[in-house]
Structure formats: structure tokens, C-alpha cells
Short mmCIF file of C-alpha atoms in Angstrom, two decimals:
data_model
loop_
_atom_site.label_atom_id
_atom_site.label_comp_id
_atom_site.label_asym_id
_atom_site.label_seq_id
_atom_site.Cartn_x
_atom_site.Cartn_y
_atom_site.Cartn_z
CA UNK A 1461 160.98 278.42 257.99
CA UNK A 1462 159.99 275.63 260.67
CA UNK A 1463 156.44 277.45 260.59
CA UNK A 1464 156.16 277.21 257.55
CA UNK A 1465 156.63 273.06 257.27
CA UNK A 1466 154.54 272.93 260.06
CA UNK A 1467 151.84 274.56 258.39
CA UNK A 1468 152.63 272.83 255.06
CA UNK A 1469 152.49 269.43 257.04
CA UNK A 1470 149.02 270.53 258.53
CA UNK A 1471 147.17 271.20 255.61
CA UNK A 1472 148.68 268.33 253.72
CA UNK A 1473 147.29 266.07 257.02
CA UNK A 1474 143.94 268.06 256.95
CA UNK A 1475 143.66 266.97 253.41
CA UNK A 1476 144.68 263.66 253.57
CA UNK A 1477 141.88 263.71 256.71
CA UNK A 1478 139.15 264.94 253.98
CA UNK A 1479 140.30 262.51 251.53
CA UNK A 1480 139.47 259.57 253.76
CA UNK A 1481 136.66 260.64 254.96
CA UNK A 1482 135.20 261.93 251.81
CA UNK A 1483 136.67 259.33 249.31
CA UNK A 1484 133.66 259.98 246.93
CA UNK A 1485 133.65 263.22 245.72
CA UNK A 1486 137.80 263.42 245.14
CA UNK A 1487 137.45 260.20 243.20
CA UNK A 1488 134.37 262.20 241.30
CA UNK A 1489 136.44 265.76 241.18
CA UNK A 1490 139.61 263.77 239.75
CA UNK A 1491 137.57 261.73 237.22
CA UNK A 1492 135.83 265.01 236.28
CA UNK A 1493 139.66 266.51 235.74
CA UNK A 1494 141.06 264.05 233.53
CA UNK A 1495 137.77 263.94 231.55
CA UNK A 1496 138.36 267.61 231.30
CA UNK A 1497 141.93 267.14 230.17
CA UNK A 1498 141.06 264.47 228.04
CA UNK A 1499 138.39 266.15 225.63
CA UNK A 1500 139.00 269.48 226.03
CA UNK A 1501 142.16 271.12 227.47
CA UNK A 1502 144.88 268.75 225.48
CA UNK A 1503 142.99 268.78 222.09
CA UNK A 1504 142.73 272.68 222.09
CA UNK A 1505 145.70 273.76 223.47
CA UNK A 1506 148.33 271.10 222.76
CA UNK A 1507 148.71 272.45 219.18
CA UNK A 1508 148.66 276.37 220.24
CA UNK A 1509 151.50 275.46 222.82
CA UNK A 1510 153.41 273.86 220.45
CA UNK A 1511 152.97 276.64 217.75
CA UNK A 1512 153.36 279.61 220.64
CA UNK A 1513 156.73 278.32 221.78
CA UNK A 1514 158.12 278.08 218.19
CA UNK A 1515 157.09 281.31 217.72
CA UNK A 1516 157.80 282.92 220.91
CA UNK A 1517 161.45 281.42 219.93
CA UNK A 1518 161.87 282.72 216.91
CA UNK A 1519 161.70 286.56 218.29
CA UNK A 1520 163.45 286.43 221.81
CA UNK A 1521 166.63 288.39 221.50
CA UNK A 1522 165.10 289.89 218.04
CA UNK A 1523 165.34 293.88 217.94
CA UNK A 1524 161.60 294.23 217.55
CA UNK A 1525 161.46 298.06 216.24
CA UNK A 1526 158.03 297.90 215.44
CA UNK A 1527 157.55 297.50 219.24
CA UNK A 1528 159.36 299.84 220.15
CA UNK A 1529 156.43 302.92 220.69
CA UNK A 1530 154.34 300.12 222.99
CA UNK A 1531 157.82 299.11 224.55
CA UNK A 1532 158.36 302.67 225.47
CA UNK A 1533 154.53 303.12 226.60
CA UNK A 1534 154.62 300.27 229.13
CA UNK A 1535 158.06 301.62 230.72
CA UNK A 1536 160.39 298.81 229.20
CA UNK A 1537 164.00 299.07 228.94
CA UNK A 1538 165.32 299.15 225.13
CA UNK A 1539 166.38 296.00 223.83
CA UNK A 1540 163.78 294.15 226.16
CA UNK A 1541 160.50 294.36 223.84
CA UNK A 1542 160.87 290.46 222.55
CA UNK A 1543 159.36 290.31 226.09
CA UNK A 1544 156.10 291.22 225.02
CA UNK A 1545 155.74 288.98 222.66
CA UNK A 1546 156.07 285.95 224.94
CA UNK A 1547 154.10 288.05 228.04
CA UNK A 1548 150.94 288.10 224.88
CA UNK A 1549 151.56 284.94 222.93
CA UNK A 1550 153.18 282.88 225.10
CA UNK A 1551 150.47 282.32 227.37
CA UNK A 1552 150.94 281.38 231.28
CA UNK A 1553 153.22 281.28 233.07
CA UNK A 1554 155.41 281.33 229.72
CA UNK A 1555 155.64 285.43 229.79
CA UNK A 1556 156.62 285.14 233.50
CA UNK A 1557 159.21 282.68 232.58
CA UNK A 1558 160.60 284.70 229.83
CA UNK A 1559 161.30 287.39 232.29
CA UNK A 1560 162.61 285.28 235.09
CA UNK A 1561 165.02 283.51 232.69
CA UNK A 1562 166.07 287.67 231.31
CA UNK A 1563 166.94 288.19 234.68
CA UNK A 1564 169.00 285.33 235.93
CA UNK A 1565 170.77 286.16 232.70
CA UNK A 1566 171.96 289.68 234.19
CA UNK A 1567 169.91 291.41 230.93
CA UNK A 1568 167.44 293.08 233.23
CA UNK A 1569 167.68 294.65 236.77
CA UNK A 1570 165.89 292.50 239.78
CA UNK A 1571 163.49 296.27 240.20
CA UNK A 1572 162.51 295.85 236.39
CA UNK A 1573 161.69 292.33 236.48
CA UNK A 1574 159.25 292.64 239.09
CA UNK A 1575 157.69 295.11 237.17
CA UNK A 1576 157.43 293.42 234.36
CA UNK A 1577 155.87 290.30 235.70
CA UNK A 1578 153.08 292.44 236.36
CA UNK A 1579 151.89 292.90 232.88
CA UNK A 1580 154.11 290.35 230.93
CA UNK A 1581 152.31 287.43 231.88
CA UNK A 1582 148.75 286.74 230.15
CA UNK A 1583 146.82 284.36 228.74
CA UNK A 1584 147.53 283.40 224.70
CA UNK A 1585 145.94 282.75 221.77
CA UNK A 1586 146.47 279.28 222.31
CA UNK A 1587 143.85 279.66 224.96
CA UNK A 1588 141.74 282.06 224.00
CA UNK A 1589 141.14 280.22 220.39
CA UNK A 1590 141.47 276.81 221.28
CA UNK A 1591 139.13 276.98 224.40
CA UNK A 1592 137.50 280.43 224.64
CA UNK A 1593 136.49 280.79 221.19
CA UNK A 1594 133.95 277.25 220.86
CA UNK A 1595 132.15 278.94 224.41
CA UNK A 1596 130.91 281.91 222.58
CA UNK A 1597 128.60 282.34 219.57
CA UNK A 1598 130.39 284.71 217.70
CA UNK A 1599 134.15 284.92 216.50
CA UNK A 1600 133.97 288.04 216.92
CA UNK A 1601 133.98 288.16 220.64
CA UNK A 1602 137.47 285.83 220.80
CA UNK A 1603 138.99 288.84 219.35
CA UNK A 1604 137.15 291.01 221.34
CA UNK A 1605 138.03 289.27 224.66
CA UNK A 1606 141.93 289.30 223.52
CA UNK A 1607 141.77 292.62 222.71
CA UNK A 1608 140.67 293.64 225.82
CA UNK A 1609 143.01 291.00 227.70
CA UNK A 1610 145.55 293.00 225.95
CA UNK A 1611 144.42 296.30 226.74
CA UNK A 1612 143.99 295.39 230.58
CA UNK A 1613 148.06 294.72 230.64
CA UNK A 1614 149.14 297.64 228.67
CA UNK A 1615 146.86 299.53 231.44
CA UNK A 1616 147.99 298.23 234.04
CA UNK A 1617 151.37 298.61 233.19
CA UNK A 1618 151.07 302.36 232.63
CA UNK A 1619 149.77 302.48 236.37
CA UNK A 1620 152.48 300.14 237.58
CA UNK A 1621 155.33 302.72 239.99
CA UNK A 1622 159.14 302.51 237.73
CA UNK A 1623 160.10 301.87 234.48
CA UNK A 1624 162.92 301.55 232.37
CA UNK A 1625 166.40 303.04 234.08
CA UNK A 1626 168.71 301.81 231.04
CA UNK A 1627 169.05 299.63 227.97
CA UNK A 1628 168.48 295.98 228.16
CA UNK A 1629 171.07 294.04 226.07
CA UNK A 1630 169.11 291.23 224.96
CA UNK A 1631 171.63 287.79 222.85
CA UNK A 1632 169.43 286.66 220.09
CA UNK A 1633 168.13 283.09 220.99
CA UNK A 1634 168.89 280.27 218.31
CA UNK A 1635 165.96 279.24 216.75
CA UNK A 1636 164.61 276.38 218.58
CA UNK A 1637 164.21 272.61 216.83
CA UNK A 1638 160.69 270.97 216.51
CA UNK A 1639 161.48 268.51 218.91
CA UNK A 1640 162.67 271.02 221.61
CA UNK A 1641 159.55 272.58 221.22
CA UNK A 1642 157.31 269.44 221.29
CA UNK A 1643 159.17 268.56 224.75
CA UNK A 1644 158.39 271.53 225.86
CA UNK A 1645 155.00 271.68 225.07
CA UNK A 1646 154.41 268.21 226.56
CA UNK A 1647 156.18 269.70 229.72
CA UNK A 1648 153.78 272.52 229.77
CA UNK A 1649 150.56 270.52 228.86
CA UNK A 1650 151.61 267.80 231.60
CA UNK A 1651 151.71 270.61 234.23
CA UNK A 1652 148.81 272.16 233.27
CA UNK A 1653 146.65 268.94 233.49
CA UNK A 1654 147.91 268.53 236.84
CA UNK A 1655 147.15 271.60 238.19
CA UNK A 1656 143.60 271.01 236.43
CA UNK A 1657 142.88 267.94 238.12
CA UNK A 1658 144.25 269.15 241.57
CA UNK A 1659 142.13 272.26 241.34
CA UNK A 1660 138.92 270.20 240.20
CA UNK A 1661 139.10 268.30 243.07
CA UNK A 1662 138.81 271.01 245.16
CA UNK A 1663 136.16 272.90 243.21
CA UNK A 1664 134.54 269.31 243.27
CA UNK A 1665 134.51 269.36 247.37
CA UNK A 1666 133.36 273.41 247.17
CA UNK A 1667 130.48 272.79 245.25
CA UNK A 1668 129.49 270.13 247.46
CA UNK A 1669 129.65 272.60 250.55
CA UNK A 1670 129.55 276.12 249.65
CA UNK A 1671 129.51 277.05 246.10
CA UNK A 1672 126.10 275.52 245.55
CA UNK A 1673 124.74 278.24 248.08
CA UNK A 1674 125.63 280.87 245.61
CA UNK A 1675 124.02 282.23 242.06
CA UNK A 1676 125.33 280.48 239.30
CA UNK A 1677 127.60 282.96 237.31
CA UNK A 1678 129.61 283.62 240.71
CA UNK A 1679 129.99 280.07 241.06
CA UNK A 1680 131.74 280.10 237.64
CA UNK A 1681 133.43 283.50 238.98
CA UNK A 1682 134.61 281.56 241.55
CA UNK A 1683 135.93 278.55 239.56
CA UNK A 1684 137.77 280.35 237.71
CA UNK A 1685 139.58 282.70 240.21
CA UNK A 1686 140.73 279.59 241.42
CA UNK A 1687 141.73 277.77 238.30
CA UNK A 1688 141.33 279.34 234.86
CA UNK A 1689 140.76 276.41 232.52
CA UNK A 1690 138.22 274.80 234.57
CA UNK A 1691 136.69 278.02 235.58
CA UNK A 1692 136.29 278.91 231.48
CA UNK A 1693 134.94 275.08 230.90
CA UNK A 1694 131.95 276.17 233.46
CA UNK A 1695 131.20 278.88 231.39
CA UNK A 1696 128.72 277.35 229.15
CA UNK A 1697 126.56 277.63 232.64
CA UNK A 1698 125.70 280.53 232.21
CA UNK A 1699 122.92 281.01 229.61
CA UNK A 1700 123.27 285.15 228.87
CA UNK A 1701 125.91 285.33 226.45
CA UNK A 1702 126.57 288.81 227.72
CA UNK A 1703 127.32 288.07 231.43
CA UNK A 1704 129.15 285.24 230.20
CA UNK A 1705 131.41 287.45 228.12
CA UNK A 1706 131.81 289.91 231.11
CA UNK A 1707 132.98 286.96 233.52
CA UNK A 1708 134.94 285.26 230.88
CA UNK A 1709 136.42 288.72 230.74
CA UNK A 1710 137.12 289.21 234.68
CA UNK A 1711 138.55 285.79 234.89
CA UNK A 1712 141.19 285.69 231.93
CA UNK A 1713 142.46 288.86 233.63
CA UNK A 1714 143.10 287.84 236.82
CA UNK A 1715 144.38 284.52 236.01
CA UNK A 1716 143.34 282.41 239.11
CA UNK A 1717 145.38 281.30 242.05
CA UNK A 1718 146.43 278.19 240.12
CA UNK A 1719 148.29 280.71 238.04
CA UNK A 1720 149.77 282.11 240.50
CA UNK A 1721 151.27 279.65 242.11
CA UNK A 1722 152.36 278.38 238.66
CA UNK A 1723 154.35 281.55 237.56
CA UNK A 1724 155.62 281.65 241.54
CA UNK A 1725 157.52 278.15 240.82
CA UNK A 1726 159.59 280.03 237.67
CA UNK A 1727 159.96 283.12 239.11
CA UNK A 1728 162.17 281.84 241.82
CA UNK A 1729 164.24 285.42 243.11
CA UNK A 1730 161.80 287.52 242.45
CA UNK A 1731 159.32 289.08 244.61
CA UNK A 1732 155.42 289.14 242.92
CA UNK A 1733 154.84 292.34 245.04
CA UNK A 1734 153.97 294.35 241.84
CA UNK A 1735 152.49 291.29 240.48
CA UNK A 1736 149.09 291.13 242.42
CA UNK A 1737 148.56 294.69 242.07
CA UNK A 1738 148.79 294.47 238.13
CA UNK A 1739 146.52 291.75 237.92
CA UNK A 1740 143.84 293.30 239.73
CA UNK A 1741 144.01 296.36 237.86
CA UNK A 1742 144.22 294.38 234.66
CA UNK A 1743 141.23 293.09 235.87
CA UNK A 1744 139.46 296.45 236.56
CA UNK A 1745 140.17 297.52 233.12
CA UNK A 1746 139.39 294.12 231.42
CA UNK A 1747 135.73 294.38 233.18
CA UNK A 1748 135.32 298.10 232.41
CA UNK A 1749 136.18 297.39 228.53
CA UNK A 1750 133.91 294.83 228.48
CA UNK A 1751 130.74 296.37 229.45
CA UNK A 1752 131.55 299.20 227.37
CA UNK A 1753 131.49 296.56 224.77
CA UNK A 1754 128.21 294.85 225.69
CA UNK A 1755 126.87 298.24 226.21
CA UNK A 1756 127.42 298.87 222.58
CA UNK A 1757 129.80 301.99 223.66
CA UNK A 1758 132.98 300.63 223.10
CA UNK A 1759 134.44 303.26 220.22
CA UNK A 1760 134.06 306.54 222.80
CA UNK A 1761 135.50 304.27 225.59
CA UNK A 1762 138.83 303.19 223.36
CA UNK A 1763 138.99 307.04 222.43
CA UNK A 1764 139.08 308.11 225.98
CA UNK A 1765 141.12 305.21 227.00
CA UNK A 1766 143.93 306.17 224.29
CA UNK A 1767 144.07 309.55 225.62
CA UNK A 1768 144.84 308.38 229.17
CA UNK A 1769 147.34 305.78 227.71
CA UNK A 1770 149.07 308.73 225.94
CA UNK A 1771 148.59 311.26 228.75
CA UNK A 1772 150.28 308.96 231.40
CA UNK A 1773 153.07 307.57 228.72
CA UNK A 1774 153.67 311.12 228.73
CA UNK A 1775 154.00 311.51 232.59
CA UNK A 1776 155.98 308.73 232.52
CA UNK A 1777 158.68 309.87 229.91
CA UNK A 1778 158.85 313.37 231.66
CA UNK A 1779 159.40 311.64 235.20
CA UNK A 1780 162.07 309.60 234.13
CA UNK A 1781 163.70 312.65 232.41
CA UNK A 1782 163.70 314.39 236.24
CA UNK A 1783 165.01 311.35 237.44
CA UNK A 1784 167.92 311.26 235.28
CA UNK A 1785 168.74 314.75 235.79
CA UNK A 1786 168.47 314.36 239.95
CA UNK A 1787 165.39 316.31 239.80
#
């Protein structure tokens, strides 16, 4: 633990150090943040937020039958699917939230949790509508990239080791007033313009020294493995539409560090060691989709894809049956 301050102490003096000596480009990186904030990230996503959480409200604790095949699929206890619809409306870190807050409540075991984290936390349609959407041409290829987003998860959680070892018994949640929700919205937006200013900064001081060496679409790549929002705001750099949709693709799946370290701070108890391993998978998956779709061969890749999803649901439902029986 002493290590750890130390090193904590060290890179905060390091970057106090480059601030001083570099004064220029973090005033420039933090202007460029709030600008960011300012005209793009609040006026598309406020609304969504607000809208997500009021929904996301109104199912948690719901039995959510119609979820139920999907619920199985993934390897989620019974009684736990109102967790997927805050892990794929919610947006992040709300999913991870959802099933931090499940387990402090005793409704699902520590091993499932982790699990779930792994899939259950992805961006929404607040994002993809409010800020993907005005980046691309087409409507079409919003839907497209949530589809896919989507996909990537439910993927990635058939690959995931575990599943379900019992019903989840799940309280339903009261539904939530307007102004509860607008507090928490303004909660959620504050943090996220933080962490989008922080994270500019330090893009800001990157470009200046390294990323500038590199082709643009990886330094958009590169953005927005580090931060999402300011990674998909770069996007617009890159002038084929189709690379931009297969980057766009790559980086909604992965998240970006800033992501991380957002759903670490509610996830407090839980370890993210299936987390990491999901996301990059959901990645794979999320870039392999969409080439198939800019390669115009999506329909044969969704057919083979649904076998494999029903294949290894399959595997999965027969290995828990062994399981149970001490096999």
C-alpha cells in the first residue's frame, strides 16, 4: 500500500512538473475539453441520460420474461435479466453499477458479478444517437454500429468461463421521481465532463509529442482507447466513411481506459479480472461484424454467427447440467 502512494505521489509530481513547464498546451487541451463539453457532449447526451435512467428504473427488479432465452444464452442467473437492460441502455459505467449495487445487495454471488461486468457494461443509445449518429452519413449505420455493439457483448459473454449456479431474487425497484433522475443525470454528465477534460489534456500533450508521428485514423484509434467521447469527436478526421465506421466500431467496444477507471470507482469489491478479457473479445467480434458489414457480407456472417451463439449456449446448458450432477 505505501508503494502504491509513493507511486501515486510520483506521477501526480511528474505531472504537476509537465504542467509548469508546459503551461501552454494544458491550458489549450483544457479549453479544447470544455469546448467539447460545451457544444457537443452535454447537448447530446444530457437528454439520453436523463431518459436512460428513467427507463433503466422503471425495469430493475421487473421479471423480464421476454428476456429470459438471451438471459439464459449469456449464462445469467434467473431473476437477474433487468440487468441487461441497464448493461445495453444504461450506458457506462451505469450497467457496471447496476451489477455492483445487485451484489452488495446479496442478490448475486461475488463469482457472478464479475462475470457479468464483463458484458453488462456498454455504451447506450444515449451515446450512440446523440453523438455517434450526426458523425456518419447514414442512419442506418447508428443502428448498425449498436447492433453490432450488442452483438460483441452477447459474444463475449458466451466465451466468458461460469455462468449462472442458482436463481437471483431480484426486489422490484420503486419507480424513480423526475427529479431523482435529473440529479442523477447531472451527477453522471458532471463526471463525464471531467473525465473529458482530464483526458483531453493529455491527448492534447500526446499529439504534441507522439501521436502526430502516426497515420491519422490510429491517432483517432488511439484517442479513443483512451477516452471514448473525445476519441468519437475525432472521428470526423477521418475522410473514408468506411474506416471510420470500422474504428468507430473498435472503439465503442473497448470502451477506453477512461472507462475503465470509471466503472473501477463503482465496482468497489469486485475484481475486473473477467472484465478486460470481455472487452477485448467484444472488441474482436465488434471489428469482425463490421467489416463483414462494409464488405457487404453481413447476412452469411449473422447466419454463421447465430449458429455458434446457439452451439455454445448449448455447451453451456449441458456443462452446467454435469456440474449440478458432480459430473
Amino acid at each position: 500500500m505505501r508503494n502504491k502512494h509513493l507511486w501515486t505521489g510520483a506521477g501526480a509530481f511528474m505531472g504537476m512538473l509537465i504542467l509548469i513547464l508546459d503551461g501552454r498546451t494544458a491550458l489549450e487541451g483544457a479549453r479544447q475539453g470544455i469546448e467539447l463539453c460545451l457544444k457537443t457532449v452535454i447537448p447530446s447526451l444530457f437528454p439520453f441520460f436523463l431518459l436512460s435512467i428513467l427507463l433503466t428504473s422503471s425495469f430493475m427488479g421487473s421479471p423480464l420474461p421476454i428476456l429470459r432465452p438471451l438471459g439464459w444464452l449469456c449464462g445469467i442467473p434467473k431473476g437477474a435479466e433487468s440487468l441487461l437492460v441497464s448493461g445495453f441502455l444504461g450506458g457506462y459505467p451505469v450497467g457496471a453499477q447496476s451489477v455492483a449495487t445487485a451484489y452488495r445487495a446479496g442478490q448475486l454471488r461475488k463469482q457472478e458479478a464479475e462475470r457479468l461486468l464483463a458484458f453488462c457494461n456498454n455504451a447506450g443509445p444515449a451515446f450512440l444517437f446523440g453523438m455517434i449518429a450526426p458523425l456518419f452519413p447514414r442512419q442506418w449505420m447508428a443502428w448498425a454500429l449498436w447492433g453490432i455493439h450488442i452483438a460483441g457483448a452477447i459474444f463475449a459473454a458466451l466465451l466468458i468461463p461460469g455462468g449462472a449456479t442458482g436463481a437471483a431474487t431480484f426486489v422490484k425497484a420503486k419507480q424513480m421521481p423526475l427529479s431523482t433522475a435529473l440529479n442523477a443525470s447531472l451527477r453522471i454528465m458532471a463526471a463525464v465532463c471531467g473525465w473529458v477534460v482530464l483526458f483531453r489534456v493529455l491527448i492534447t500533450f500526446l499529439s504534441r509529442w507522439i501521436l502526430w508521428l502516426l497515420p491519422t485514423a490510429a491517432q483517432v484509434a488511439v484517442t479513443g482507447l483512451l477516452e471514448l467521447s473525445n476519441g468519437c469527436c475525432d472521428l470526423l478526421r477521418i475522410s473514408d466513411i468506411s474506416l471510420r465506421f470500422l474504428v468507430c466500431a473498435g472503439i465503442l467496444a473497448f470502451g477506453g481506459l477512461c472507462v475503465t477507471m470509471q466503472t473501477v470507482s463503482v465496482t468497489a469489491g469486485l475484481s475486473l479480472r473477467h472484465y478486460f478479457p470481455g472487452k477485448l473479445l467484444q472488441t474482436a467480434f465488434s471489428l469482425l461484424l463490421a467489416g463483414a458489414v462494409i464488405a457487404g457480407v453481413w447476412l452469411p456472417c449473422c447466419a454463421v454467427l447465430l449458429l455458434t451463439a446457439f452451439l455454445l449456449g448449448k455447451r453451456r446448458k449441458n456443462s452446467s447440467i454435469q456440474a449440478a450432477v458432480g459430473v
